[in-house]
Structure formats: structure tokens, C-alpha cells
Amino acid sequence: MYGLISLLCLFFSLLFYSTSFAFLYLFLLLVIHIFLSIHADLPLESLLKKYANKDSRFVSVQGMKVHYRDQVKDGKEKEKDDLPVIVLIHGTGASLHTWEPWVKTLTEASFRVISLDLPGYGLTGPHPTNIYSQTLYASFLAEFFTALGVKKVFALAGNSLGGRIAIQYTVDNPLVVERVILVDSVGPYINDKKRGQLSPVVPLLKILPVSLKRLFLYYLPRFLIESGLRNAYYNPKRVF
């Protein structure tokens, strides 16, 4: 339907030749595009049915029900506390599902693998404070480990934003983490004054007026999401 409307608007723009008419129809096309792209938030129950599985667990941390998975090789459940722990932290616009191929390989290698949905992502949802700074994520991770009883991390792996969080947590807790794995990581803030400015939203939104930012609560073009995902995945078949 949207494609047909687009073609009709373009046809009439060319038909009239007039610049004023062309701009009118282009504006109309933009309005229609925004209207057809508005969708209500999906209820959490439907998301749980689609994205949670038998390995999904939830733990209360900083006022949130944090979605995570704590996995080992089949038959190694009784040895879980004795296995070296690898924690996987996803990047911007992602979730713990990003790491599924890694989890399979690492558990087969007899590691205990913990992956999680960061505050603001996946099934964990927003942080009660609506603050998503580098410092907050590091403190969140510390409380998450405490809740799970994790005292030593063999390797803390992070992709993109997750890499920055891994770096900050390790700097704050050098005796907990033995090694850090960075996958296409964002660098840490050097200036302490900037440490609180990290945001999980697209950097472009930082320069937009508040009125336009609110529009993205109801409207987010598919091509922006798709573009971000294609930049995040080496294999294009992972984006569909």
C-alpha cells in the first residue's frame, strides 16, 4: 500500500512540473510515511514468548528484572561453580542473542558462559533512572555479578558499547577480571568529565531539539535500524 501511495505522489509531482506542487506532494509523502510507520510498543508478554527460552533467567538489579543466561555444557551443571567464567556484553541496539554462536562454542569448550541484556535493551528494558552512562553501566555490572555470586571472571568480552563497559568495569575492579576481550569496541572516555555523557541512542539524536527527539518515541524508520544492524554484523544473512 505504501509503495503504491509513493508512486502516485511521484507521478503527480512530475505531472504538474511546478516546484510548489512537487514540494507539496513530497511533503505529503513524508507525512504518510511517518503515519504508516508509527507502531505502539509491543507488550512485554509477547516479547517474552518470542525471545526468552529455557535458558532465560531473570534477576533483580537496580530496580530492574534483568534478563540473562548462565550456561554450561550439557552434563556439566553440577560443576558450574568450578568452571572458568566468561561474560559476554552486547553492543548498542543489540541483546544477548548477538552472542548465541559464541555461547555454543565456549560452553562446548567447558566454560561457564554468562550473557545478559543490558539496561535499556532486550528483555531487561529501561533503567528506572533513565541514565545510561559509562559509570552507571559499570556499577550495574558489579551489582549483577554480586546477585549471581560471581567473584572471579576469567574473561570479560564486550562488543561495541559492551567493550567500553568491559573496560570501565575492569578499571574499577582489576582484581575480579583476569582478561578482557574487545570485539570492534568503542574506546573509553579519557576525560572523567565526559564519563557521564554516554547514551545508547544514535549520536545524531544528541544534536536534535527535544521536540524532534520525542518523535522517535513513536517513529523509528526501519532503514535506520537495518543500517545499524548491517554495520554491526559481518554476515549480512544475520540481518533480515
mmCIF file of N, CA and C in Angstrom, residues 159-221:
data_model
loop_
_atom_site.group_PDB
_atom_site.id
_atom_site.type_symbol
_atom_site.label_atom_id
_atom_site.label_comp_id
_atom_site.label_asym_id
_atom_site.label_seq_id
_atom_site.Cartn_x
_atom_site.Cartn_y
_atom_site.Cartn_z
ATOM 1 N N ASN A 159 31.368 -6.179 22.937
ATOM 2 C CA ASN A 159 31.307 -5.702 21.560
ATOM 3 C C ASN A 159 30.767 -4.279 21.542
ATOM 4 N N SER A 160 31.423 -3.391 20.791
ATOM 5 C CA SER A 160 30.953 -2.017 20.626
ATOM 6 C C SER A 160 30.801 -1.352 22.000
ATOM 7 N N LEU A 161 29.593 -0.905 22.321
ATOM 8 C CA LEU A 161 29.331 -0.314 23.628
ATOM 9 C C LEU A 161 29.724 -1.258 24.757
ATOM 10 N N GLY A 162 29.492 -2.546 24.549
ATOM 11 C CA GLY A 162 29.844 -3.539 25.564
ATOM 12 C C GLY A 162 31.333 -3.549 25.866
ATOM 13 N N GLY A 163 32.160 -3.236 24.855
ATOM 14 C CA GLY A 163 33.593 -3.160 25.064
ATOM 15 C C GLY A 163 33.963 -2.025 25.998
ATOM 16 N N ARG A 164 33.307 -0.882 25.791
ATOM 17 C CA ARG A 164 33.563 0.270 26.677
ATOM 18 C C ARG A 164 33.177 -0.058 28.113
ATOM 19 N N ILE A 165 32.059 -0.731 28.277
ATOM 20 C CA ILE A 165 31.610 -1.108 29.621
ATOM 21 C C ILE A 165 32.582 -2.101 30.253
ATOM 22 N N ALA A 166 33.069 -3.044 29.445
ATOM 23 C CA ALA A 166 34.030 -4.028 29.940
ATOM 24 C C ALA A 166 35.312 -3.345 30.416
ATOM 25 N N ILE A 167 35.776 -2.370 29.647
ATOM 26 C CA ILE A 167 36.986 -1.627 30.029
ATOM 27 C C ILE A 167 36.773 -0.898 31.345
ATOM 28 N N GLN A 168 35.650 -0.175 31.455
ATOM 29 C CA GLN A 168 35.395 0.610 32.655
ATOM 30 C C GLN A 168 35.252 -0.275 33.884
ATOM 31 N N TYR A 169 34.519 -1.393 33.715
ATOM 32 C CA TYR A 169 34.343 -2.295 34.866
ATOM 33 C C TYR A 169 35.693 -2.857 35.314
ATOM 34 N N THR A 170 36.528 -3.226 34.362
ATOM 35 C CA THR A 170 37.834 -3.814 34.688
ATOM 36 C C THR A 170 38.738 -2.798 35.374
ATOM 37 N N VAL A 171 38.692 -1.546 34.917
ATOM 38 C CA VAL A 171 39.476 -0.490 35.572
ATOM 39 C C VAL A 171 39.013 -0.316 37.022
ATOM 40 N N ASP A 172 37.704 -0.397 37.242
ATOM 41 C CA ASP A 172 37.153 -0.221 38.582
ATOM 42 C C ASP A 172 37.348 -1.460 39.459
ATOM 43 N N ASN A 173 37.460 -2.646 38.818
ATOM 44 C CA ASN A 173 37.542 -3.900 39.570
ATOM 45 C C ASN A 173 38.660 -4.795 39.011
ATOM 46 N N PRO A 174 39.899 -4.342 39.075
ATOM 47 C CA PRO A 174 41.007 -5.072 38.440
ATOM 48 C C PRO A 174 41.268 -6.453 39.032
ATOM 49 N N LEU A 175 40.852 -6.693 40.270
ATOM 50 C CA LEU A 175 41.104 -7.986 40.895
ATOM 51 C C LEU A 175 40.042 -9.027 40.548
ATOM 52 N N VAL A 176 38.960 -8.581 39.919
ATOM 53 C CA VAL A 176 37.871 -9.504 39.567
ATOM 54 C C VAL A 176 38.091 -10.112 38.182
ATOM 55 N N VAL A 177 38.537 -9.293 37.229
ATOM 56 C CA VAL A 177 38.662 -9.719 35.832
ATOM 57 C C VAL A 177 40.102 -10.110 35.509
ATOM 58 N N GLU A 178 40.262 -11.301 34.951
ATOM 59 C CA GLU A 178 41.605 -11.771 34.585
ATOM 60 C C GLU A 178 42.035 -11.279 33.201
ATOM 61 N N ARG A 179 41.086 -11.179 32.288
ATOM 62 C CA ARG A 179 41.416 -10.729 30.930
ATOM 63 C C ARG A 179 40.181 -10.099 30.290
ATOM 64 N N VAL A 180 40.409 -9.226 29.305
ATOM 65 C CA VAL A 180 39.317 -8.544 28.599
ATOM 66 C C VAL A 180 39.412 -8.878 27.113
ATOM 67 N N ILE A 181 38.264 -9.170 26.521
ATOM 68 C CA ILE A 181 38.180 -9.437 25.081
ATOM 69 C C ILE A 181 37.351 -8.317 24.449
ATOM 70 N N LEU A 182 37.940 -7.573 23.527
ATOM 71 C CA LEU A 182 37.246 -6.459 22.879
ATOM 72 C C LEU A 182 36.975 -6.805 21.421
ATOM 73 N N VAL A 183 35.693 -6.736 21.036
ATOM 74 C CA VAL A 183 35.278 -7.051 19.675
ATOM 75 C C VAL A 183 34.711 -5.788 19.035
ATOM 76 N N ASP A 184 35.483 -5.158 18.139
ATOM 77 C CA ASP A 184 35.041 -3.921 17.496
ATOM 78 C C ASP A 184 34.529 -2.948 18.552
ATOM 79 N N SER A 185 35.350 -2.718 19.565
ATOM 80 C CA SER A 185 34.926 -1.976 20.752
ATOM 81 C C SER A 185 34.968 -0.472 20.570
ATOM 82 N N VAL A 186 34.080 0.195 21.284
ATOM 83 C CA VAL A 186 34.150 1.652 21.437
ATOM 84 C C VAL A 186 35.222 1.931 22.485
ATOM 85 N N GLY A 187 35.999 2.992 22.287
ATOM 86 C CA GLY A 187 37.042 3.321 23.250
ATOM 87 C C GLY A 187 36.465 3.956 24.503
ATOM 88 N N PRO A 188 37.204 3.906 25.594
ATOM 89 C CA PRO A 188 36.735 4.509 26.847
ATOM 90 C C PRO A 188 36.892 6.015 26.818
ATOM 91 N N TYR A 189 36.123 6.705 27.664
ATOM 92 C CA TYR A 189 36.319 8.140 27.833
ATOM 93 C C TYR A 189 37.589 8.362 28.644
ATOM 94 N N ILE A 190 38.446 9.264 28.187
ATOM 95 C CA ILE A 190 39.678 9.569 28.913
ATOM 96 C C ILE A 190 39.429 10.654 29.956
ATOM 97 N N ASN A 191 38.629 11.646 29.579
ATOM 98 C CA ASN A 191 38.329 12.763 30.465
ATOM 99 C C ASN A 191 37.182 12.374 31.398
ATOM 100 N N ASP A 192 37.425 12.396 32.704
ATOM 101 C CA ASP A 192 36.397 11.996 33.663
ATOM 102 C C ASP A 192 35.135 12.831 33.551
ATOM 103 N N LYS A 193 35.279 14.088 33.090
ATOM 104 C CA LYS A 193 34.110 14.954 32.985
ATOM 105 C C LYS A 193 33.122 14.439 31.945
ATOM 106 N N LYS A 194 33.599 13.628 31.021
ATOM 107 C CA LYS A 194 32.740 13.130 29.953
ATOM 108 C C LYS A 194 32.174 11.740 30.249
ATOM 109 N N ARG A 195 32.567 11.152 31.358
ATOM 110 C CA ARG A 195 32.176 9.775 31.610
ATOM 111 C C ARG A 195 30.674 9.614 31.780
ATOM 112 N N GLY A 196 29.997 10.674 32.178
ATOM 113 C CA GLY A 196 28.566 10.562 32.404
ATOM 114 C C GLY A 196 27.724 10.884 31.190
ATOM 115 N N GLN A 197 28.354 11.103 30.032
ATOM 116 C CA GLN A 197 27.604 11.552 28.869
ATOM 117 C C GLN A 197 27.239 10.430 27.903
ATOM 118 N N LEU A 198 27.630 9.180 28.223
ATOM 119 C CA LEU A 198 27.359 8.067 27.318
ATOM 120 C C LEU A 198 25.859 7.821 27.191
ATOM 121 N N SER A 199 25.393 7.635 25.995
ATOM 122 C CA SER A 199 23.984 7.366 25.749
ATOM 123 C C SER A 199 23.852 6.249 24.734
ATOM 124 N N PRO A 200 22.839 5.341 24.884
ATOM 125 C CA PRO A 200 22.680 4.242 23.948
ATOM 126 C C PRO A 200 21.956 4.633 22.674
ATOM 127 N N VAL A 201 21.542 5.892 22.555
ATOM 128 C CA VAL A 201 20.814 6.308 21.360
ATOM 129 C C VAL A 201 21.777 6.703 20.257
ATOM 130 N N VAL A 202 21.254 6.815 19.054
ATOM 131 C CA VAL A 202 22.066 7.209 17.906
ATOM 132 C C VAL A 202 22.667 8.585 18.172
ATOM 133 N N PRO A 203 23.987 8.762 17.941
ATOM 134 C CA PRO A 203 24.640 10.051 18.232
ATOM 135 C C PRO A 203 23.954 11.243 17.594
ATOM 136 N N LEU A 204 23.324 11.035 16.443
ATOM 137 C CA LEU A 204 22.646 12.138 15.774
ATOM 138 C C LEU A 204 21.575 12.755 16.653
ATOM 139 N N LEU A 205 20.928 11.952 17.472
ATOM 140 C CA LEU A 205 19.847 12.459 18.307
ATOM 141 C C LEU A 205 20.333 13.486 19.324
ATOM 142 N N LYS A 206 21.627 13.465 19.623
ATOM 143 C CA LYS A 206 22.152 14.398 20.612
ATOM 144 C C LYS A 206 22.078 15.847 20.145
ATOM 145 N N ILE A 207 22.061 16.064 18.830
ATOM 146 C CA ILE A 207 22.063 17.431 18.326
ATOM 147 C C ILE A 207 20.669 17.888 17.898
ATOM 148 N N LEU A 208 19.680 17.014 18.040
ATOM 149 C CA LEU A 208 18.315 17.379 17.655
ATOM 150 C C LEU A 208 17.613 18.076 18.810
ATOM 151 N N PRO A 209 16.683 18.995 18.494
ATOM 152 C CA PRO A 209 15.893 19.623 19.555
ATOM 153 C C PRO A 209 15.007 18.588 20.238
ATOM 154 N N VAL A 210 14.605 18.885 21.476
ATOM 155 C CA VAL A 210 13.823 17.945 22.282
ATOM 156 C C VAL A 210 12.538 17.540 21.565
ATOM 157 N N SER A 211 11.878 18.488 20.899
ATOM 158 C CA SER A 211 10.611 18.201 20.224
ATOM 159 C C SER A 211 10.774 17.118 19.167
ATOM 160 N N LEU A 212 11.910 17.141 18.438
ATOM 161 C CA LEU A 212 12.152 16.122 17.422
ATOM 162 C C LEU A 212 12.575 14.794 18.042
ATOM 163 N N LYS A 213 13.293 14.862 19.148
ATOM 164 C CA LYS A 213 13.696 13.630 19.823
ATOM 165 C C LYS A 213 12.475 12.839 20.276
ATOM 166 N N ARG A 214 11.447 13.558 20.733
ATOM 167 C CA ARG A 214 10.238 12.882 21.203
ATOM 168 C C ARG A 214 9.546 12.115 20.076
ATOM 169 N N LEU A 215 9.730 12.581 18.841
ATOM 170 C CA LEU A 215 9.129 11.903 17.705
ATOM 171 C C LEU A 215 9.619 10.462 17.604
ATOM 172 N N PHE A 216 10.896 10.234 18.002
ATOM 173 C CA PHE A 216 11.471 8.897 17.891
ATOM 174 C C PHE A 216 10.934 7.938 18.944
ATOM 175 N N LEU A 217 10.128 8.436 19.893
ATOM 176 C CA LEU A 217 9.442 7.543 20.822
ATOM 177 C C LEU A 217 8.348 6.768 20.106
ATOM 178 N N TYR A 218 7.850 7.328 18.995
ATOM 179 C CA TYR A 218 6.736 6.710 18.270
ATOM 180 C C TYR A 218 7.094 6.318 16.841
ATOM 181 N N TYR A 219 8.177 6.873 16.337
ATOM 182 C CA TYR A 219 8.524 6.662 14.934
ATOM 183 C C TYR A 219 10.021 6.452 14.775
ATOM 184 N N LEU A 220 10.407 5.291 14.274
ATOM 185 C CA LEU A 220 11.805 4.997 14.010
ATOM 186 C C LEU A 220 11.873 4.237 12.688
ATOM 187 N N PRO A 221 12.321 4.900 11.629
ATOM 188 C CA PRO A 221 12.321 4.274 10.302
ATOM 189 C C PRO A 221 13.074 2.953 10.290
#
